[in-house]
Amino acid sequence: IAKNKLYMQQFKTLFTILVSILFLFGSCSSDDEYVKPTIIGTWVTGDRILKTDMQEHADFVKMINVYLAYDSQEDYTISTVYTERDMQTTATPKKPGLPTIVKQASDYTLEGDSIIIEDDNIILRAYCNIGEKILIMRRTVKKAEMELILKDIGTDPGIVPENFVGEYSTYEFR
């Protein structure tokens, strides 16, 4: 009887180990693997924000942020379609009488946490955080890049101060 109890105890221990191993391997299925979100698809611009540490340009930045907000929230729905290699931005009017604006397609590449965009013969490099539902891009802008941004929103690019340096962020959603 003592021998049977010993065998039963060993059997219970082995059975518990076997069930534990099966449970561990069963819970590590490929369904639980993280799938990195992709930039490919259509994104709608929510916010565009310009910042600077240069106090002498504070009024310029405030004015541009009003223009950016009005353009992307009041006048237009701005959407960008990303394919494997290029991106196409379209501004669809929210009010009658405004034209639909289709920007020339730009090539882009992703490198780590950066996106590199060739836009109007200027190479733009931005920090890029791609989430399942949000895309955040942040980049340093100087006079030439700010002139492109102002041109895109229909504002006189000649108002950009000569020595301007700022940070331009866009928040896009699916």
XYZ file of N, CA, C and O in Angstrom:
696
model
N 0.837 -1.181 0.000
C 0.000 0.000 0.000
C 0.884 1.246 0.000
O 0.597 2.198 -0.700
N 1.970 1.251 0.771
C 2.882 2.387 0.826
C 3.517 2.610 -0.548
O 3.730 3.745 -0.968
N 3.785 1.505 -1.273
C 4.369 1.596 -2.595
C 3.362 2.208 -3.573
O 3.715 3.040 -4.413
N 2.094 1.827 -3.461
C 1.041 2.369 -4.318
C 0.866 3.874 -4.072
O 0.650 4.638 -5.010
N 0.940 4.294 -2.789
C 0.818 5.715 -2.462
C 1.979 6.484 -3.081
O 1.793 7.580 -3.600
N 3.181 5.913 -3.040
C 4.345 6.560 -3.622
C 4.168 6.702 -5.129
O 4.436 7.746 -5.706
N 3.698 5.618 -5.817
C 3.450 5.673 -7.249
C 2.375 6.710 -7.585
O 2.480 7.456 -8.549
N 1.329 6.767 -6.794
C 0.234 7.719 -7.015
C 0.745 9.152 -6.853
O 0.390 10.037 -7.635
N 1.570 9.372 -5.844
C 2.105 10.703 -5.595
C 3.016 11.116 -6.760
O 2.956 12.233 -7.240
N 3.860 10.191 -7.234
C 4.724 10.483 -8.369
C 3.888 10.731 -9.630
O 4.192 11.619 -10.425
N 2.841 9.936 -9.805
C 1.964 10.094 -10.965
C 1.292 11.471 -10.942
O 1.231 12.161 -11.957
N 0.791 11.899 -9.771
C 0.150 13.207 -9.639
C 1.144 14.329 -9.952
O 0.805 15.283 -10.631
N 2.368 14.181 -9.470
C 3.390 15.203 -9.713
C 3.704 15.285 -11.207
O 3.749 16.373 -11.779
N 3.925 14.124 -11.845
C 4.212 14.107 -13.275
C 3.033 14.638 -14.089
O 3.214 15.383 -15.062
N 1.820 14.262 -13.702
C 0.625 14.721 -14.393
C 0.503 16.251 -14.286
O 0.220 16.930 -15.269
N 0.754 16.796 -13.091
C 0.691 18.245 -12.880
C 1.736 18.966 -13.732
O 1.450 19.991 -14.350
N 2.940 18.417 -13.801
C 4.000 19.009 -14.628
C 3.605 18.967 -16.094
O 3.751 19.950 -16.826
N 3.082 17.840 -16.559
C 2.672 17.680 -17.955
C 1.556 18.668 -18.313
O 1.613 19.337 -19.344
N 0.547 18.791 -17.466
C -0.555 19.724 -17.717
C -0.030 21.162 -17.732
O -0.418 21.972 -18.573
N 0.881 21.490 -16.829
C 1.461 22.839 -16.783
C 2.217 23.149 -18.067
O 2.105 24.251 -18.613
N 3.008 22.205 -18.551
C 3.765 22.399 -19.791
C 2.815 22.590 -20.962
O 3.000 23.500 -21.784
N 1.781 21.776 -21.055
C 0.803 21.912 -22.137
C 0.100 23.262 -22.072
O -0.125 23.917 -23.089
N -0.233 23.710 -20.883
C -0.885 25.007 -20.711
C 0.032 26.149 -21.153
O -0.377 27.057 -21.861
N 1.295 26.077 -20.772
C 2.243 27.126 -21.139
C 2.439 27.197 -22.647
O 2.422 28.276 -23.237
N 2.619 26.053 -23.292
C 2.808 26.053 -24.732
C 1.534 26.426 -25.463
O 1.560 27.085 -26.495
N 0.405 26.048 -24.932
C -0.880 26.384 -25.545
C -1.188 27.863 -25.446
O -1.819 28.444 -26.327
N -0.748 28.549 -24.405
C -1.041 29.977 -24.245
C -0.064 30.860 -24.996
O -0.237 32.061 -25.042
N 0.940 30.291 -25.608
C 1.927 31.080 -26.364
C 1.677 30.951 -27.856
O 2.599 30.751 -28.637
N 0.437 31.068 -28.270
C 0.132 30.906 -29.685
C 0.539 32.153 -30.457
O 0.744 33.219 -29.902
N 0.614 32.023 -31.766
C 1.001 33.142 -32.622
C -0.071 34.214 -32.662
O 0.179 35.325 -33.106
N -1.299 33.913 -32.201
C -2.364 34.905 -32.163
C -2.029 36.047 -31.217
O -2.560 37.150 -31.358
N -1.171 35.804 -30.236
C -0.839 36.817 -29.247
C 0.323 37.694 -29.677
O 0.681 38.622 -28.973
N 0.903 37.449 -30.859
C 2.058 38.212 -31.301
C 1.636 39.621 -31.691
O 0.585 39.842 -32.271
N 2.484 40.605 -31.382
C 2.235 42.007 -31.702
C 2.422 42.228 -33.198
O 3.411 41.811 -33.775
N 1.466 42.878 -33.812
C 1.561 43.230 -35.219
C 1.762 44.739 -35.293
O 0.918 45.507 -34.844
N 2.907 45.149 -35.828
C 3.237 46.570 -35.915
C 2.282 47.260 -36.886
O 2.106 46.800 -38.014
N 1.668 48.379 -36.460
C 0.771 49.107 -37.364
C 1.524 49.615 -38.588
O 2.719 49.905 -38.528
N 0.817 49.743 -39.682
C 1.410 50.208 -40.930
C 0.881 51.599 -41.268
O -0.229 51.959 -40.888
N 1.670 52.353 -41.986
C 1.257 53.690 -42.417
C 0.317 53.610 -43.618
O -0.433 54.545 -43.888
N 0.323 52.488 -44.316
C -0.452 52.339 -45.548
C -1.942 52.484 -45.245
O -2.466 51.883 -44.317
N -2.594 53.319 -46.050
C -4.019 53.560 -45.881
C -4.314 55.051 -45.903
O -3.470 55.873 -46.252
N -5.537 55.399 -45.507
C -5.990 56.787 -45.520
C -5.983 57.349 -44.111
O -6.511 56.733 -43.185
N -5.392 58.525 -43.964
C -5.304 59.237 -42.688
C -5.941 60.615 -42.861
O -5.738 61.272 -43.877
N -6.705 61.053 -41.858
C -7.355 62.362 -41.887
C -6.669 63.258 -40.864
O -6.496 62.876 -39.698
N -6.284 64.451 -41.304
C -5.582 65.389 -40.431
C -6.527 65.916 -39.355
O -7.622 66.395 -39.658
N -6.063 65.827 -38.107
C -6.813 66.374 -36.985
C -6.250 67.725 -36.603
O -6.899 68.764 -36.738
N -5.021 67.745 -36.152
C -4.371 68.983 -35.722
C -3.031 69.145 -36.404
O -2.346 68.167 -36.697
N -2.675 70.398 -36.610
C -1.341 70.777 -37.070
C -0.912 71.918 -36.158
O -1.629 72.906 -36.020
N 0.251 71.757 -35.563
C 0.690 72.723 -34.546
C 2.130 73.132 -34.818
O 2.994 72.289 -35.050
N 2.362 74.439 -34.752
C 3.697 75.010 -34.905
C 4.133 75.571 -33.561
O 3.349 76.238 -32.877
N 5.378 75.275 -33.175
C 5.957 75.789 -31.929
C 7.325 76.372 -32.235
O 7.966 75.971 -33.201
N 7.760 77.291 -31.386
C 9.123 77.807 -31.475
C 9.592 78.249 -30.099
O 8.769 78.620 -29.257
N 10.889 78.197 -29.901
C 11.495 78.711 -28.670
C 11.975 80.147 -28.875
O 12.469 80.773 -27.939
N 11.856 80.644 -30.093
C 12.335 81.981 -30.423
C 11.259 83.009 -30.071
O 10.259 83.148 -30.780
N 11.457 83.712 -28.986
C 10.466 84.660 -28.478
C 10.087 85.718 -29.515
O 8.932 86.127 -29.598
N 11.043 86.134 -30.336
C 10.755 87.178 -31.325
C 9.778 86.717 -32.407
O 9.233 87.522 -33.154
N 9.514 85.395 -32.470
C 8.585 84.863 -33.474
C 7.288 84.352 -32.852
O 6.503 83.683 -33.530
N 7.044 84.658 -31.606
C 5.849 84.166 -30.900
C 4.556 84.619 -31.589
O 3.626 83.823 -31.756
N 4.471 85.874 -32.010
C 3.255 86.366 -32.677
C 3.056 85.688 -34.030
O 1.937 85.345 -34.410
N 4.144 85.480 -34.766
C 4.070 84.777 -36.052
C 3.518 83.359 -35.843
O 2.621 82.925 -36.567
N 4.020 82.654 -34.835
C 3.580 81.281 -34.558
C 2.102 81.245 -34.172
O 1.343 80.388 -34.640
N 1.656 82.189 -33.345
C 0.229 82.253 -32.960
C -0.646 82.435 -34.197
O -1.667 81.766 -34.358
N -0.235 83.355 -35.071
C -0.998 83.626 -36.285
C -1.060 82.374 -37.178
O -2.131 82.000 -37.670
N 0.075 81.707 -37.368
C 0.110 80.518 -38.225
C -0.732 79.392 -37.633
O -1.440 78.693 -38.357
N -0.716 79.211 -36.314
C -1.537 78.175 -35.692
C -3.022 78.434 -35.903
O -3.806 77.497 -36.078
N -3.439 79.702 -35.915
C -4.833 80.030 -36.230
C -5.133 79.623 -37.665
O -6.155 78.990 -37.940
N -4.245 79.966 -38.604
C -4.437 79.581 -40.004
C -4.500 78.066 -40.162
O -5.351 77.541 -40.882
N -3.586 77.360 -39.505
C -3.543 75.892 -39.610
C -4.826 75.270 -39.074
O -5.395 74.360 -39.687
N -5.275 75.745 -37.932
C -6.499 75.201 -37.328
C -7.706 75.499 -38.205
O -8.549 74.619 -38.440
N -7.808 76.714 -38.695
C -8.945 77.085 -39.523
C -8.963 76.260 -40.803
O -10.007 75.751 -41.215
N -7.797 76.107 -41.424
C -7.690 75.361 -42.672
C -8.119 73.911 -42.507
O -8.882 73.378 -43.299
N -7.637 73.249 -41.441
C -7.897 71.809 -41.308
C -9.152 71.488 -40.498
O -9.558 70.333 -40.450
N -9.766 72.479 -39.852
C -10.958 72.184 -39.055
C -12.208 72.885 -39.565
O -13.305 72.368 -39.409
N -12.048 74.064 -40.156
C -13.201 74.833 -40.605
C -13.459 74.696 -42.100
O -14.582 74.460 -42.513
N -12.408 74.890 -42.896
C -12.583 74.962 -44.344
C -12.517 73.614 -45.051
O -13.259 73.379 -46.002
N -11.614 72.749 -44.612
C -11.335 71.531 -45.365
C -11.234 70.297 -44.476
O -10.888 70.399 -43.305
N -11.516 69.151 -45.080
C -11.116 67.862 -44.518
C -9.880 67.459 -45.308
O -9.939 67.319 -46.535
N -8.781 67.309 -44.601
C -7.510 67.006 -45.268
C -7.190 65.542 -45.032
O -7.096 65.093 -43.886
N -7.056 64.806 -46.121
C -6.744 63.383 -45.992
C -5.519 63.052 -46.842
O -5.298 63.648 -47.892
N -4.744 62.110 -46.334
C -3.556 61.653 -47.043
C -3.646 60.142 -47.205
O -3.899 59.429 -46.238
N -3.452 59.691 -48.429
C -3.443 58.264 -48.732
C -1.994 57.850 -48.929
O -1.294 58.401 -49.775
N -1.556 56.891 -48.099
C -0.199 56.349 -48.205
C -0.268 54.991 -48.885
O -1.066 54.139 -48.496
N 0.562 54.803 -49.907
C 0.719 53.488 -50.529
C 2.098 52.979 -50.102
O 2.723 53.545 -49.213
N 2.588 51.958 -50.750
C 3.904 51.406 -50.402
C 5.031 52.427 -50.573
O 5.991 52.401 -49.826
N 4.916 53.307 -51.577
C 6.043 54.195 -51.900
C 5.710 55.676 -51.924
O 6.603 56.504 -51.869
N 4.423 56.031 -52.103
C 4.123 57.454 -52.191
C 2.893 57.824 -51.379
O 2.215 56.967 -50.823
N 2.681 59.133 -51.304
C 1.561 59.663 -50.542
C 0.887 60.749 -51.369
O 1.535 61.463 -52.131
N -0.438 60.838 -51.233
C -1.224 61.823 -51.978
C -2.158 62.508 -50.995
O -2.929 61.844 -50.300
N -2.062 63.832 -50.908
C -2.893 64.591 -49.981
C -3.988 65.325 -50.747
O -3.722 65.944 -51.777
N -5.217 65.251 -50.212
C -6.357 65.923 -50.810
C -7.071 66.736 -49.739
O -7.320 66.230 -48.642
N -7.386 67.980 -50.079
C -8.171 68.844 -49.196
C -9.561 68.965 -49.810
O -9.733 69.539 -50.887
N -10.555 68.373 -49.134
C -11.929 68.384 -49.605
C -12.683 69.482 -48.861
O -12.685 69.500 -47.624
N -13.314 70.402 -49.586
C -13.964 71.533 -48.916
C -15.157 71.118 -48.059
O -15.894 70.201 -48.404
N -15.315 71.823 -46.948
C -16.467 71.635 -46.077
C -17.554 72.671 -46.384
O -18.686 72.514 -45.957
N -17.167 73.731 -47.095
C -18.085 74.825 -47.410
C -18.238 74.942 -48.919
O -17.279 74.710 -49.659
N -19.425 75.316 -49.373
C -19.599 75.498 -50.823
C -18.739 76.646 -51.339
O -18.464 77.616 -50.638
N -18.291 76.508 -52.571
C -17.511 77.560 -53.205
C -16.007 77.398 -53.065
O -15.254 78.078 -53.758
N -15.555 76.539 -52.167
C -14.116 76.304 -52.024
C -13.701 75.181 -52.969
O -14.425 74.202 -53.142
N -12.514 75.285 -53.568
C -12.077 74.241 -54.500
C -11.530 73.018 -53.764
O -11.032 73.121 -52.645
N -11.626 71.867 -54.396
C -10.932 70.674 -53.920
C -9.474 70.835 -54.333
O -9.183 71.196 -55.472
N -8.572 70.569 -53.399
C -7.142 70.730 -53.679
C -6.483 69.358 -53.598
O -6.562 68.687 -52.566
N -5.863 68.953 -54.697
C -5.150 67.687 -54.738
C -3.671 68.017 -54.915
O -3.279 68.610 -55.923
N -2.888 67.661 -53.912
C -1.456 67.952 -53.962
C -0.748 66.877 -54.781
O -1.114 65.708 -54.729
N 0.270 67.286 -55.496
C 1.073 66.340 -56.276
C 1.591 65.241 -55.352
O 2.008 65.506 -54.229
N 1.559 64.008 -55.831
C 2.033 62.876 -55.027
C 3.508 63.053 -54.691
O 4.280 63.566 -55.489
N 3.865 62.657 -53.484
C 5.251 62.730 -53.023
C 5.748 61.336 -52.686
O 4.997 60.522 -52.147
N 7.014 61.071 -52.981
C 7.630 59.815 -52.565
C 8.004 59.918 -51.096
O 8.329 61.005 -50.601
N 7.969 58.790 -50.403
C 8.409 58.759 -49.007
C 9.073 57.427 -48.715
O 8.851 56.441 -49.418
N 9.897 57.417 -47.683
C 10.457 56.170 -47.162
C 10.408 56.240 -45.640
O 10.452 57.321 -45.053
N 10.287 55.089 -45.025
C 10.334 54.980 -43.572
C 11.682 54.397 -43.186
O 12.113 53.399 -43.754
N 12.336 55.034 -42.222
C 13.620 54.543 -41.702
C 13.548 54.611 -40.182
O 13.636 55.705 -39.616
N 13.372 53.474 -39.545
C 13.252 53.451 -38.087
C 12.044 54.244 -37.654
O 10.933 53.983 -38.106
N 12.254 55.259 -36.792
C 11.133 56.083 -36.346
C 11.069 57.406 -37.111
O 10.544 58.398 -36.621
N 11.583 57.406 -38.355
C 11.566 58.611 -39.183
C 10.877 58.339 -40.507
O 10.893 57.229 -41.016
N 10.269 59.397 -41.033
C 9.731 59.363 -42.393
C 10.483 60.421 -43.181
O 10.726 61.524 -42.686
N 10.901 60.072 -44.388
C 11.610 60.992 -45.262
C 10.712 61.211 -46.473
O 10.351 60.267 -47.171
N 10.344 62.484 -46.691
C 9.411 62.846 -47.756
C 10.118 63.771 -48.730
O 10.750 64.742 -48.321
N 9.994 63.457 -50.022
C 10.510 64.357 -51.045
C 9.335 65.193 -51.528
O 8.419 64.693 -52.162
N 9.358 66.488 -51.175
C 8.235 67.375 -51.442
C 8.738 68.643 -52.119
O 9.511 69.397 -51.528
N 8.290 68.892 -53.362
C 8.714 70.079 -54.114
C 10.234 70.229 -54.117
O 10.765 71.311 -53.844
N 10.924 69.149 -54.379
C 12.395 69.124 -54.446
C 13.075 69.454 -53.128
O 14.253 69.808 -53.101
N 12.361 69.373 -52.028
C 12.938 69.530 -50.698
C 12.769 68.204 -49.979
O 11.695 67.597 -50.015
N 13.824 67.738 -49.346
C 13.766 66.493 -48.581
C 13.379 66.845 -47.146
O 14.080 67.605 -46.478
N 12.251 66.309 -46.694
C 11.765 66.559 -45.342
C 11.948 65.294 -44.513
O 11.545 64.213 -44.946
N 12.537 65.437 -43.349
C 12.720 64.300 -42.450
C 11.965 64.614 -41.165
O 12.151 65.676 -40.584
N 11.117 63.686 -40.746
C 10.305 63.913 -39.552
C 10.307 62.674 -38.671
O 10.394 61.546 -39.165
N 10.190 62.907 -37.361
C 9.930 61.819 -36.430
C 8.529 61.324 -36.755
O 7.618 62.122 -37.007
N 8.330 60.032 -36.754
C 7.049 59.463 -37.160
C 6.653 58.363 -36.178
O 7.404 57.408 -35.987
N 5.502 58.510 -35.552
C 4.978 57.498 -34.635
C 3.676 56.978 -35.220
O 2.679 57.703 -35.272
N 3.703 55.731 -35.688
C 2.539 55.124 -36.328
C 1.830 54.242 -35.318
O 2.388 53.265 -34.837
N 0.603 54.600 -35.003
C -0.222 53.778 -34.127
C -1.331 53.125 -34.921
O -1.445 53.320 -36.136
N -2.145 52.346 -34.246
C -3.255 51.685 -34.924
C -4.243 52.711 -35.476
O -4.753 52.566 -36.575
N -4.507 53.779 -34.705
C -5.505 54.779 -35.098
C -4.962 56.194 -35.213
O -5.686 57.103 -35.598
N -3.712 56.434 -34.834
C -3.137 57.782 -34.867
C -1.734 57.760 -35.474
O -0.976 56.819 -35.256
N -1.459 58.800 -36.235
C -0.144 58.988 -36.861
C 0.350 60.365 -36.426
O -0.315 61.372 -36.670
N 1.486 60.405 -35.760
C 2.061 61.658 -35.292
C 3.368 61.880 -36.025
O 4.226 60.999 -36.046
N 3.498 63.059 -36.632
C 4.747 63.436 -37.284
C 5.210 64.757 -36.690
O 4.409 65.668 -36.485
N 6.496 64.825 -36.423
C 7.079 66.024 -35.811
C 8.417 66.288 -36.480
O 9.229 65.377 -36.607
N 8.609 67.547 -36.902
C 9.878 67.871 -37.548
C 10.266 69.319 -37.280
O 9.421 70.173 -37.022
N 11.554 69.563 -37.365
C 12.077 70.919 -37.277
C 11.871 71.580 -38.629
O 12.130 70.971 -39.668
N 11.377 72.821 -38.607
C 11.161 73.559 -39.851
C 11.910 74.886 -39.802
O 11.981 75.530 -38.766
N 12.458 75.224 -40.938
C 13.110 76.524 -41.116
C 12.314 77.281 -42.173
O 11.244 76.844 -42.581
N 12.826 78.378 -42.615
C 12.114 79.260 -43.539
C 11.584 78.515 -44.783
O 10.413 78.628 -45.114
N 12.432 77.747 -45.465
C 12.022 77.076 -46.709
C 10.869 76.096 -46.469
O 9.917 76.049 -47.254
N 10.929 75.314 -45.391
C 9.865 74.354 -45.095
C 8.580 75.075 -44.700
O 7.486 74.672 -45.085
N 8.708 76.178 -43.937
C 7.523 76.945 -43.544
C 6.861 77.569 -44.762
O 5.632 77.638 -44.847
N 7.653 78.003 -45.718
C 7.080 78.568 -46.940
C 6.240 77.535 -47.683
O 5.159 77.852 -48.191
N 6.715 76.274 -47.727
C 5.919 75.205 -48.353
C 4.604 74.989 -47.615
O 3.554 74.822 -48.236
N 4.657 74.965 -46.286
C 3.451 74.755 -45.478
C 2.459 75.884 -45.734
O 1.266 75.647 -45.948
N 2.932 77.126 -45.724
C 2.043 78.266 -45.943
C 1.461 78.254 -47.354
O 0.282 78.561 -47.557
N 2.275 77.876 -48.319
C 1.794 77.765 -49.703
C 0.672 76.723 -49.780
O -0.347 76.943 -50.439
N 0.843 75.601 -49.077
C -0.164 74.539 -49.084
C -1.499 74.997 -48.502
O -2.552 74.503 -48.896
N -1.470 75.904 -47.531
C -2.731 76.344 -46.918
C -3.232 77.662 -47.511
O -4.170 78.265 -46.997
N -2.596 78.099 -48.612
C -3.078 79.285 -49.307
C -2.730 80.592 -48.626
O -3.442 81.578 -48.772
N -1.640 80.600 -47.880
C -1.192 81.811 -47.196
C 0.109 82.281 -47.839
O 0.909 81.462 -48.288
N 0.323 83.561 -47.837
C 1.516 84.154 -48.452
C 2.784 83.615 -47.795
O 3.027 83.884 -46.616
N 3.609 82.856 -48.523
C 4.848 82.322 -47.945
C 5.884 83.406 -47.637
O 6.818 83.173 -46.885
N 5.680 84.612 -48.168
C 6.621 85.700 -47.939
C 6.589 86.262 -46.523
O 7.431 87.089 -46.175
N 5.658 85.809 -45.691
C 5.566 86.343 -44.321
C 6.466 85.606 -43.329
O 6.552 85.990 -42.174
N 7.141 84.556 -43.788
C 8.009 83.779 -42.883
C 9.267 84.593 -42.572
O 9.964 85.025 -43.492
N 9.565 84.808 -41.273
C 10.778 85.543 -40.916
C 12.040 84.838 -41.424
O 12.088 83.609 -41.500
N 13.055 85.603 -41.756
C 14.298 85.076 -42.328
C 14.946 83.989 -41.473
O 15.348 82.967 -41.975
N 15.062 84.209 -40.193
C 15.805 83.268 -39.338
C 14.883 82.325 -38.568
O 15.260 81.788 -37.535
N 13.691 82.082 -39.093
C 12.723 81.274 -38.355
C 13.174 79.821 -38.216
O 13.632 79.201 -39.174
N 13.020 79.286 -37.004
C 13.215 77.865 -36.713
C 12.107 77.463 -35.748
O 11.877 78.134 -34.739
N 11.421 76.383 -36.076
C 10.338 75.922 -35.202
C 10.164 74.422 -35.298
O 10.908 73.727 -35.996
N 9.150 73.923 -34.588
C 8.791 72.506 -34.642
C 7.360 72.419 -35.136
O 6.460 73.044 -34.575
N 7.169 71.643 -36.193
C 5.854 71.477 -36.819
C 5.374 70.047 -36.571
O 6.081 69.092 -36.895
N 4.200 69.925 -35.982
C 3.641 68.604 -35.669
C 2.297 68.429 -36.354
O 1.500 69.384 -36.429
N 2.067 67.218 -36.851
C 0.752 66.886 -37.401
C 0.232 65.642 -36.685
O 1.000 64.739 -36.329
N -1.071 65.635 -36.470
C -1.757 64.515 -35.836
C -2.844 64.061 -36.800
O -3.758 64.828 -37.116
N -2.705 62.828 -37.269
C -3.646 62.294 -38.255
C -4.303 61.043 -37.669
O -3.727 60.345 -36.853
N -5.534 60.777 -38.126
C -6.337 59.691 -37.564
C -6.926 58.828 -38.675
O -7.193 59.304 -39.756
N -7.170 57.551 -38.358
C -7.860 56.653 -39.296
C -9.317 56.565 -38.867
O -9.623 56.493 -37.729
